[in-house]
Short mmCIF file of C-alpha atoms and ligand atoms in Angstrom, two decimals:
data_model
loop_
_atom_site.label_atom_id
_atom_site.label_comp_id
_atom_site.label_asym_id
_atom_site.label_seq_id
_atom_site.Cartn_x
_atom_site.Cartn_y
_atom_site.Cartn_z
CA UNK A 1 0.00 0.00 0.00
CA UNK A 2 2.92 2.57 1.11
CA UNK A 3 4.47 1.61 -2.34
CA UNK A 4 1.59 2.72 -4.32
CA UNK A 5 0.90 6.14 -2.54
CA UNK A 6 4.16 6.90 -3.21
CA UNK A 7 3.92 6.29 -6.95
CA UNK A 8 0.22 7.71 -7.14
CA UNK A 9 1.60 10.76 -5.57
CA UNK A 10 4.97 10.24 -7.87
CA UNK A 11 2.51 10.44 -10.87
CA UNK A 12 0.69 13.19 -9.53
CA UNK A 13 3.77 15.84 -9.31
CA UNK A 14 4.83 14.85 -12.46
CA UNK A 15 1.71 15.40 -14.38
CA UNK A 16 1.67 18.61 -11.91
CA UNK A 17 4.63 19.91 -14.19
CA UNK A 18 6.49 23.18 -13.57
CA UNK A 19 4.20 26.65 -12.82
CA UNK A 20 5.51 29.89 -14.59
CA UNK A 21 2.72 32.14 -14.22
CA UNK A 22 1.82 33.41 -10.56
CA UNK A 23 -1.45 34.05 -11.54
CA UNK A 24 -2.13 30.39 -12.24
CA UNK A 25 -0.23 29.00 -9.27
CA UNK A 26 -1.70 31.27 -6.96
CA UNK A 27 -5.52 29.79 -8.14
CA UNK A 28 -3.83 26.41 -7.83
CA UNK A 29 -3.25 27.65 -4.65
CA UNK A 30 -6.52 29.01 -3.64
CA UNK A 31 -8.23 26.04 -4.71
CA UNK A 32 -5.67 23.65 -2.69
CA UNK A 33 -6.65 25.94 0.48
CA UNK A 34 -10.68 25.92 -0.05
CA UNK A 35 -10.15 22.04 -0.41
CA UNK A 36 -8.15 21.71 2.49
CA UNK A 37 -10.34 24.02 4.68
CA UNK A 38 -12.85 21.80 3.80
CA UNK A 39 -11.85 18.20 3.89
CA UNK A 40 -9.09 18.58 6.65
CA UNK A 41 -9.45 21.54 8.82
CA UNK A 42 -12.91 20.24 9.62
CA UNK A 43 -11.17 17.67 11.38
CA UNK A 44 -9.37 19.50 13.88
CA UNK A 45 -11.33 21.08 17.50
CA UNK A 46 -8.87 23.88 16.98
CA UNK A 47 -9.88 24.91 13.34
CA UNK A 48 -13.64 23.25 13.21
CA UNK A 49 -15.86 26.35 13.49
CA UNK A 50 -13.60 28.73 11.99
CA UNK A 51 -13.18 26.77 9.00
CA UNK A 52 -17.14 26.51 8.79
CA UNK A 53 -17.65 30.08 9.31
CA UNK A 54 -14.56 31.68 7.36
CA UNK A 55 -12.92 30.95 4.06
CA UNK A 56 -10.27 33.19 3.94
CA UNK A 57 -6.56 32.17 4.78
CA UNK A 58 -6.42 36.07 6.57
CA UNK A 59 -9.36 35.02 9.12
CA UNK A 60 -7.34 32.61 10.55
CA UNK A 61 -4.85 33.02 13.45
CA UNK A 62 -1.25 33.24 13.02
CA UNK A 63 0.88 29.83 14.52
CA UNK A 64 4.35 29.93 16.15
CA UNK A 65 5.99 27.03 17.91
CA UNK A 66 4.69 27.95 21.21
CA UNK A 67 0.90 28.32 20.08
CA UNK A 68 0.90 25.05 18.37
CA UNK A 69 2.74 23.16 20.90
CA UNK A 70 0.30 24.46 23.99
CA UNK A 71 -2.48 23.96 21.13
CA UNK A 72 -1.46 20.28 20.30
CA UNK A 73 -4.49 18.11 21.77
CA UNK A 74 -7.05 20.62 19.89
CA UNK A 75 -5.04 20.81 17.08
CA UNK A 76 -4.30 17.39 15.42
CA UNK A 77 -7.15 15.25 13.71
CA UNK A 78 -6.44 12.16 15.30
CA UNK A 79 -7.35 13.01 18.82
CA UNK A 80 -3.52 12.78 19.95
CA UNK A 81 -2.79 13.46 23.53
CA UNK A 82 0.51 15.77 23.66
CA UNK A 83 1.68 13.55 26.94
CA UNK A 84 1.40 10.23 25.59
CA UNK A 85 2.65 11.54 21.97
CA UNK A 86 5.90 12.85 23.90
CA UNK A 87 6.08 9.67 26.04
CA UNK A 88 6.32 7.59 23.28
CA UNK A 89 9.03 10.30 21.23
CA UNK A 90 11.29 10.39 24.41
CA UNK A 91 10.98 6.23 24.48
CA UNK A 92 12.03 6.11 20.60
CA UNK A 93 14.58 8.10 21.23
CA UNK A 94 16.22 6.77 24.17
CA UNK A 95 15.59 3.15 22.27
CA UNK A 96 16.54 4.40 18.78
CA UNK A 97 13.70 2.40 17.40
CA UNK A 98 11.45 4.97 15.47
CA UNK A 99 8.77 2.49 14.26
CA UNK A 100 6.34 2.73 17.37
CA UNK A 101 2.78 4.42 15.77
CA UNK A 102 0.00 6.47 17.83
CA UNK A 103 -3.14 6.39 15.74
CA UNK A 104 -1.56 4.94 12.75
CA UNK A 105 0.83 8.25 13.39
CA UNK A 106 4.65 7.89 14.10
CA UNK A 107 5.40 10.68 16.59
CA UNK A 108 8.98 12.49 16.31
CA UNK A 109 10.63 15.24 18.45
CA UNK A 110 12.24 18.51 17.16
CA UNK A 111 14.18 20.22 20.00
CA UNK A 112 15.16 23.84 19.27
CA UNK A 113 17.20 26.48 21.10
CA UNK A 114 13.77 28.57 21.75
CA UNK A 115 13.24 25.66 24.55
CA UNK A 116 10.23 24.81 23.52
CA UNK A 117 10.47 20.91 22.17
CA UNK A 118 8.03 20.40 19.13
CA UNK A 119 6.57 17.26 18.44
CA UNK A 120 5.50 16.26 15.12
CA UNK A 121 3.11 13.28 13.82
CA UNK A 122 3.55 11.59 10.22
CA UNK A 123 1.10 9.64 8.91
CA UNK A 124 1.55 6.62 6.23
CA UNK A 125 0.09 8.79 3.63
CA UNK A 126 2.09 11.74 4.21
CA UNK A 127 4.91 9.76 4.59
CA UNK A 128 4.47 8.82 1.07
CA UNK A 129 3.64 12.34 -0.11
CA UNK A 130 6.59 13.28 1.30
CA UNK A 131 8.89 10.67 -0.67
CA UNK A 132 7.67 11.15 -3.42
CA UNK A 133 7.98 14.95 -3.27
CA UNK A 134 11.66 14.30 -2.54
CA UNK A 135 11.75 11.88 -5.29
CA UNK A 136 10.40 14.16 -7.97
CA UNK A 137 12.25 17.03 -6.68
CA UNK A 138 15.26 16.10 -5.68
CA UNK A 139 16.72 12.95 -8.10
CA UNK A 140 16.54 13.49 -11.67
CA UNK A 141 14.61 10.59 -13.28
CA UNK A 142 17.57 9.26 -15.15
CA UNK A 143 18.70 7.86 -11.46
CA UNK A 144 15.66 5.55 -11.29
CA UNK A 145 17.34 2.91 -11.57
CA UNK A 146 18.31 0.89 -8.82
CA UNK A 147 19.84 3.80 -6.70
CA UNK A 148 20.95 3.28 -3.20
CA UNK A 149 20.68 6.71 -0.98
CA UNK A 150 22.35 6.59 2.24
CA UNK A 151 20.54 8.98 4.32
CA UNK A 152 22.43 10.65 7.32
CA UNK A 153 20.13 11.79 10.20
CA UNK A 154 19.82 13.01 13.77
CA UNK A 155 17.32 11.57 15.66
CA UNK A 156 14.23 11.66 14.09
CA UNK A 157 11.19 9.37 13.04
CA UNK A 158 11.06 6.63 10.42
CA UNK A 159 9.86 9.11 8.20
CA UNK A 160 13.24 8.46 6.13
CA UNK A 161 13.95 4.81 6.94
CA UNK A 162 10.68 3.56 5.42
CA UNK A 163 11.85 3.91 1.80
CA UNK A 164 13.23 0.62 0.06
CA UNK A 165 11.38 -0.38 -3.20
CA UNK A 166 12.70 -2.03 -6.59
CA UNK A 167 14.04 1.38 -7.69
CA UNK A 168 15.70 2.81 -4.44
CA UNK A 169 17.57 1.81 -1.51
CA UNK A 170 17.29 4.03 1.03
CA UNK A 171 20.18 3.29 4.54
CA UNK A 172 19.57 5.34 7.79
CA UNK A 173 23.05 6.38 9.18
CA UNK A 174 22.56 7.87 12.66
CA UNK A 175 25.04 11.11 13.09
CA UNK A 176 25.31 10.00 17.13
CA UNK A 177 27.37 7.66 16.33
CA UNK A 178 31.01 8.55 16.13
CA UNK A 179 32.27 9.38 12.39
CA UNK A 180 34.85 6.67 11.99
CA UNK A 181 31.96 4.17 12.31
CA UNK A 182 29.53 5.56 9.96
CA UNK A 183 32.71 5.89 7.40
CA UNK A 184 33.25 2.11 7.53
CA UNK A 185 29.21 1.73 6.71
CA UNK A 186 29.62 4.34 4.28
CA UNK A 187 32.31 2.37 2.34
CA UNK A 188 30.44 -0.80 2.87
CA UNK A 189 27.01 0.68 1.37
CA UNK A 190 28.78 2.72 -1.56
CA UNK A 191 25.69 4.96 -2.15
CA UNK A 192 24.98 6.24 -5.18
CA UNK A 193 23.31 9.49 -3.28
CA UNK A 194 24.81 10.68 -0.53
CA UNK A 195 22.36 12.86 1.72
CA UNK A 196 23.35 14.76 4.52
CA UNK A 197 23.53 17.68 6.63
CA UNK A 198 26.62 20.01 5.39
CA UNK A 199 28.97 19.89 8.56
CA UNK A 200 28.33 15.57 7.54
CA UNK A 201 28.92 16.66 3.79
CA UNK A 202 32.28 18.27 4.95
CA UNK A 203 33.37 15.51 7.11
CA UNK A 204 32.56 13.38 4.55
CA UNK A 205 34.67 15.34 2.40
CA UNK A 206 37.86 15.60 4.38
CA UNK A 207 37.66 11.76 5.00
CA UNK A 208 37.63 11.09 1.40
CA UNK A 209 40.66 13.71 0.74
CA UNK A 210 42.89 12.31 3.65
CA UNK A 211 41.96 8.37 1.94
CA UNK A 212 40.27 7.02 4.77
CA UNK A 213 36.89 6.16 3.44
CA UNK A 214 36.64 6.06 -1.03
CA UNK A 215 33.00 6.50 -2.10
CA UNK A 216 31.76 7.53 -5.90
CA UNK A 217 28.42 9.17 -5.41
CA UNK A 218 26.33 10.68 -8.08
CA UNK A 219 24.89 12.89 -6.82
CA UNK A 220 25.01 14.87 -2.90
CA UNK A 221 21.57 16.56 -1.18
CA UNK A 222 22.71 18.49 1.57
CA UNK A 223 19.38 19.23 4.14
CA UNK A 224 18.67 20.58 7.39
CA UNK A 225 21.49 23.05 8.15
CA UNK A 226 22.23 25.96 6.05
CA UNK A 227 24.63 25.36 3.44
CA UNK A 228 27.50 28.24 3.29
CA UNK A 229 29.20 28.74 0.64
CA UNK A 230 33.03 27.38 1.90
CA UNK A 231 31.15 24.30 2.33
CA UNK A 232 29.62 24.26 -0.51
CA UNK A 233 33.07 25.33 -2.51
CA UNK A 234 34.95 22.61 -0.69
CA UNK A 235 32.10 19.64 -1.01
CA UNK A 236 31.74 20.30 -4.65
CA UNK A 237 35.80 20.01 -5.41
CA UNK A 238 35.95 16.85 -3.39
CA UNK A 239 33.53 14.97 -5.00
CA UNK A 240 33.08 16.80 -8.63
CA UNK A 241 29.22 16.11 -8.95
CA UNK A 242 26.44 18.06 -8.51
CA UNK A 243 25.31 19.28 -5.11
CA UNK A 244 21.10 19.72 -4.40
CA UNK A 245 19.90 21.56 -1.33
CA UNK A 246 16.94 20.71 0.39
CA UNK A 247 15.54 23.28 2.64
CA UNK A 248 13.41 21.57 5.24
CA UNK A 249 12.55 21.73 8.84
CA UNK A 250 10.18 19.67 11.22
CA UNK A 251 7.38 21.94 9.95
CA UNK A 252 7.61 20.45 6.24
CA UNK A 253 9.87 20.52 2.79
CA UNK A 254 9.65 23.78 2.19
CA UNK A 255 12.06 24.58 -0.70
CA UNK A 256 14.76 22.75 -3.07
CA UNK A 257 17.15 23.85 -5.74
CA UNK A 258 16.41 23.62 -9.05
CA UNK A 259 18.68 22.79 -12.19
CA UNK A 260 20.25 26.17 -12.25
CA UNK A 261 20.80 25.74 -8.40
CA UNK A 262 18.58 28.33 -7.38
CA UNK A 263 17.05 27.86 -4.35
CA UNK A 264 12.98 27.39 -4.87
CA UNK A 265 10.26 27.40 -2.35
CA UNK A 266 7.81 24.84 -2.57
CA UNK A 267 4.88 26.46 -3.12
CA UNK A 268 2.71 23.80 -4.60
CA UNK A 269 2.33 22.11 -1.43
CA UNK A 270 2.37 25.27 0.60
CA UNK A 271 1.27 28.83 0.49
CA UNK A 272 3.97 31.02 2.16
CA UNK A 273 3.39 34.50 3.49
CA UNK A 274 6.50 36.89 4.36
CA UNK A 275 6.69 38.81 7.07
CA UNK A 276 9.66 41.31 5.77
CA UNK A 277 12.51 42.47 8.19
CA UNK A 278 13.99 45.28 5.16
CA UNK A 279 13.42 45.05 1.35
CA UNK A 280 14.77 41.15 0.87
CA UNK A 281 14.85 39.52 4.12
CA UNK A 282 11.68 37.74 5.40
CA UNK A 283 10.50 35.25 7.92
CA UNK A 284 8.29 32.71 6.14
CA UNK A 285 4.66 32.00 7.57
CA UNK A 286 3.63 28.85 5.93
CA UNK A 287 0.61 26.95 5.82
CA UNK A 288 0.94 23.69 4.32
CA UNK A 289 -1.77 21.36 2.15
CA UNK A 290 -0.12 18.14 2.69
CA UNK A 291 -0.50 17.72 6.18
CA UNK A 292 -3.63 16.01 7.18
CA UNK A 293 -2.37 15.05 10.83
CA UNK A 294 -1.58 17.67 12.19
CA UNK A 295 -2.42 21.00 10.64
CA UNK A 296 0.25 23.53 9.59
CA UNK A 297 -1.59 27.04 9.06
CA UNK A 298 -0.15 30.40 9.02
CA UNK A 299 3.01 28.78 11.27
CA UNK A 300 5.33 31.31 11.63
CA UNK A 301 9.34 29.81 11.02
CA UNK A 302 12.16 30.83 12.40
CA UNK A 303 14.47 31.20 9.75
CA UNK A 304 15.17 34.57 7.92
CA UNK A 305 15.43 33.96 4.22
CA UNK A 306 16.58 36.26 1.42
CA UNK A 307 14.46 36.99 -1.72
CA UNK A 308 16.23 37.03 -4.96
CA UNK A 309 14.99 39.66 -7.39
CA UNK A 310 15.81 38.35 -10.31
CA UNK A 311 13.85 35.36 -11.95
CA UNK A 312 15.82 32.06 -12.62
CA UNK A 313 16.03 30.87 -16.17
CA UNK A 314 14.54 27.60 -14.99
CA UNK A 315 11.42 28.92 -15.68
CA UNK A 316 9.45 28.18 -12.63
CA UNK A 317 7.45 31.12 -10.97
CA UNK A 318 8.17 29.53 -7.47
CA UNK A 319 10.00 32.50 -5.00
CA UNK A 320 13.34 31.98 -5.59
CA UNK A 321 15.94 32.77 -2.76
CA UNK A 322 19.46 33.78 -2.69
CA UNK A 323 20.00 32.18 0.38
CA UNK A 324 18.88 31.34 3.60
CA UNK A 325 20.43 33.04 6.47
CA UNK A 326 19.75 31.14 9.41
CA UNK A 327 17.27 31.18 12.42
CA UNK A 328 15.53 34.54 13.75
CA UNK A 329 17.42 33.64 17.07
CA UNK A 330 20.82 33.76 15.68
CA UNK A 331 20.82 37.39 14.88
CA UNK A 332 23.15 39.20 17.10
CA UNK A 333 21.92 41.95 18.84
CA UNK A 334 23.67 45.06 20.75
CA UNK A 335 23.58 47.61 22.39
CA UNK A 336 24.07 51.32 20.32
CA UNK A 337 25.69 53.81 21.17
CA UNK A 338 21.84 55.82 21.95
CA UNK A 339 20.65 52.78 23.86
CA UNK A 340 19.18 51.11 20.82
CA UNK A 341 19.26 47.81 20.11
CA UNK A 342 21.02 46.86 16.69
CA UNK A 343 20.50 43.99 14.48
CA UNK A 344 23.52 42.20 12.95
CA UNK A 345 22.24 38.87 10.77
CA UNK A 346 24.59 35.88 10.68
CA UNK A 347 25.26 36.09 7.20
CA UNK A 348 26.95 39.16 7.29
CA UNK A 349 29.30 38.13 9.75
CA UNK A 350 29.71 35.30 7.98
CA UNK A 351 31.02 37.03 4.87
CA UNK A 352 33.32 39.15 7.22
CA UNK A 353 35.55 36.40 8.55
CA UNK A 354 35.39 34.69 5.28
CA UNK A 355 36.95 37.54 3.56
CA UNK A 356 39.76 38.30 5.94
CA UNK A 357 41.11 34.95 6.56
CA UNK A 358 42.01 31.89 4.65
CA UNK A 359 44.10 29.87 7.29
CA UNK A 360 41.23 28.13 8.91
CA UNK A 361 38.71 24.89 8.74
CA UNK A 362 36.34 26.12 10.56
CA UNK A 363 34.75 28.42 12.91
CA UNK A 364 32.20 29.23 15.06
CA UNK A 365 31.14 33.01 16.18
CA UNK A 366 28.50 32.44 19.76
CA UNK A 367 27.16 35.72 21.52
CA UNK A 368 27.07 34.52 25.10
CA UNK A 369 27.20 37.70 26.66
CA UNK A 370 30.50 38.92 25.38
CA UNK A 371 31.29 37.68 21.87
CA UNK A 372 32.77 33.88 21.29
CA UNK A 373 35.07 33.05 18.42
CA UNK A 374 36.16 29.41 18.47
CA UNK A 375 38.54 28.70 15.64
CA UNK A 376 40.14 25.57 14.01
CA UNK A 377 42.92 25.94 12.32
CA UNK A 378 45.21 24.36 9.68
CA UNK A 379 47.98 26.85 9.93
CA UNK A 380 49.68 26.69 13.46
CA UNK A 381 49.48 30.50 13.97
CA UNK A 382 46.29 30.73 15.97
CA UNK A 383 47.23 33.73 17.91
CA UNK A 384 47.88 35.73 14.28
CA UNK A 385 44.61 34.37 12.42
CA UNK A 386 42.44 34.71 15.28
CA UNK A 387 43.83 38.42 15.64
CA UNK A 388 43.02 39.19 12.02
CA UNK A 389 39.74 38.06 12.23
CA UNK A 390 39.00 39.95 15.38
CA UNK A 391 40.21 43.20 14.40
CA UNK A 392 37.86 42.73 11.18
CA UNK A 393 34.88 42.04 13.11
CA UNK A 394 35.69 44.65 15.51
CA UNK A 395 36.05 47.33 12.43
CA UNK A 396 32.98 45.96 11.05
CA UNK A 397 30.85 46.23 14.11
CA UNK A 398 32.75 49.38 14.42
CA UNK A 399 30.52 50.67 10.91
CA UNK A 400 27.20 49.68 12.21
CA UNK A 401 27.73 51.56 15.64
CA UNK A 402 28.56 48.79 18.03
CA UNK A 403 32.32 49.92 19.63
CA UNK A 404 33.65 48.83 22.96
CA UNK A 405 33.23 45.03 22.29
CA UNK A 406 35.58 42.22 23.69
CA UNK A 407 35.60 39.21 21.48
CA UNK A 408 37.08 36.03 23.09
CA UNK A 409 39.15 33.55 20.63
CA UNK A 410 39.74 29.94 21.45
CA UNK A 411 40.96 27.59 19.64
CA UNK A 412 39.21 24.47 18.71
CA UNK A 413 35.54 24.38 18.39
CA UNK A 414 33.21 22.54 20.81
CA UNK A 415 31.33 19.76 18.94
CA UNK A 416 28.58 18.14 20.20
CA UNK A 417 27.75 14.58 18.40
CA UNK A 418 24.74 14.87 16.61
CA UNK A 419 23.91 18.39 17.02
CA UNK A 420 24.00 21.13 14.00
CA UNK A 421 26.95 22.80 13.74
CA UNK A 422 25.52 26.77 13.47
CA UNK A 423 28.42 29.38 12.63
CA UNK A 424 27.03 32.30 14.28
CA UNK A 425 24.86 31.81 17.09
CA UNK A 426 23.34 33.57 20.18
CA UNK A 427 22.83 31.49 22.91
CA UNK A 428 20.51 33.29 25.88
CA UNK A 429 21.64 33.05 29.35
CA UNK A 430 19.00 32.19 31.97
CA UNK A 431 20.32 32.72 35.34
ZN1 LIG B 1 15.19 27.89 -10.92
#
């Protein structure tokens, strides 16, 4: 049966073909909303009157983590308790055995910095929507056949696992275990698509440089952290084939590049909203058709992505982004010089450090209070690099307003198995 949806859904998209007018995806859309109002809103205690009584998107109330989480038992359409549905998340995970159901459900667990945990339910049939999405998306059709896919995740449900037909192979590699282990399953599995989170990509990478592990992929799908552009640069030289990015979160699959390696949102299977922080930057509020367990409407992300002006020449009318810049809570604020508060976004610190030095691997910028720069480093001269780095951060800061910093610089960067590697981060400190 889980076969079949996938292919009926498979056929679907592809008959679905590519949208270039936004006048005729955004009916698509409209329609896609009035029929989900309709057949799954009705569903849900939360939604059930309002989607009787209004059928505009607008009417409805706007979703963050926090709202949905304390909403959960009202929300969902299967009449999911939130305790027993993050019982049975905490037992998978302790266990590591993802195939326990709830309602004919799997339940998974999304743990952010925000505190809040999320907890997310999957049904069979959007399991296979899913897939297939991926499928269609994300491997070109001349890799039908017989591909194996090794698929490198944290924790999560068997969302991924499920997949093994005639066609594809899919192998769940579990990023808490230590790296020289999943290198010798790598080798063993020789995948023909390698997906993975970048900091994964790039170890990856470096094992296959130093000789240590020898793989021949054909193609790489880097998903859930941001991909940077090092990374990106030194993935693509190491393994010479093309690289697809796969933007997606807890919340859904919510963009994917296309052929010219622009960055796409999905808007087929979602209708996005954009709450705009200047003329290009916006927080995504998405509210997604696909999900039938547990509603997504106007849910408010927390990742800041950049618009691109110009269309792609792939033809598609879908937003297409220049990048995406990280999570809302990874901006760095400070204090001004008035008492203001000012607003520095990751990616333009980013572009700082990666202009002024060339003599590191890696780095890692946290705002713990006073500013954090852990460093690793191929050339020996840490005290010189770091030092260059700081003085260009400090000058930089120095232009938006912010003076009488301290930045910290330590060598090495603390790495915590399984956890995503964020370059620029501000952690809060509760007392
Ligand atoms: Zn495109």
């Amino acid at each position: 049966m889980f076969k079949l949806k996938i292919i009926y859904f498979l056929v679907i998209y592809t008959l679905r073909g590519t949208f270039r007018q936004r006048k005729v995806l955004e009916r698509f859309q409209q329609r896609k909303w009035q029929r989900f109002r309709k057949k799954i809103l009705s569903h849900s205690p939360f939604y059930r009157e309002l989607a009787q009584q209004k059928a505009d998107l607008a009417d409805f109330p706007m979703m963050n983590k926090a709202t949905f989480m304390a909403n959960f038992d009202q929300i969902n359409t299967l009449g999911i308790q939130r305790e027993e549905a993050m019982q049975l998340a905490l037992k998978a995970e302790v266990e590591r055995d993802f195939s326990p159901e709830l309602k004919g459900a799997t339940v998974g667990l999304s743990t952010g910095t925000s505190g809040t945990r999320g907890l997310f339910l999957v049904s069979a049939t959007e399991r296979a929507q899913w897939t297939a999405m991926v499928l269609r998306r994300v491997v070109p059709i001349q890799f039908f056949k017989r591909q194996k896919v090794a698929f490198f995740l944290r924790a999560n449900s068997n969302l991924y696992s499920s997949v093994q037909s005639a066609s594809l192979e899919f192998r769940f590699f579990d990023i808490f275990q230590p790296i020289e282990k999943l290198l010798v399953a790598l080798a063993d599995f020789q995948p023909h698509i390698l997906a993975a989170q970048p900091s994964i990509l790039s170890a990856i990478a470096e094992a296959q440089l130093a000789g240590s592990v020898n793989i021949q992929p054909h193609l790489l799908i880097s998903f859930a952290e941001v991909l940077n552009d090092a990374d990106k640069q030194f993935i693509q030289k190491t393994f010479a084939v093309p690289l697809r990015e796969v933007y997606q979160c807890t919340e859904g699959f919510l963009a994917v590049t296309c052929a010219h390696g622009t960055l796409h949102l999905n808007e087929d299977i979602a209708i996005f909203e954009k709450k705009y922080l200047d003329e290009t930057r916006f927080i995504p509020i998405i509210t997604d058709f696909t999900r039938s367990s547990q509603p997504i409407v106007r849910y408010e992300l927390n990742d800041v992505l950049v618009e691109k002006k110009e269309p792609c020449p792939c033809g598609s009318c879908f937003t297409a982004l220049e990048r995406i810049e990280g999570r809302e809570d990874d901006i760095l604020v400070f204090p001004g010089a008035g008492g203001e508060m000012i607003r520095v976004f990751p990616d333009l610190i980013c572009r700082v450090i990666a202009r002024c030095a060339e003599d590191f691997r890696a780095y890692r910028l946290r705002q713990v209070g006073a500013l954090e720069l852990q460093l690793e480093l191929e050339s020996e001269d840490f005290q010189a690099v770091s030092s260059t780095i700081s003085t260009a951060l400090h000058r930089f800061l120095q232009e938006k307003g912010i003076s009488g910093l301290s930045i910290q610089s330590i060598q090495g960067i603390a790495r915590e198995a399984g956890a995503k590697l964020r370059r620029v981060e501000r952690k809060i400190v509760s007392n």
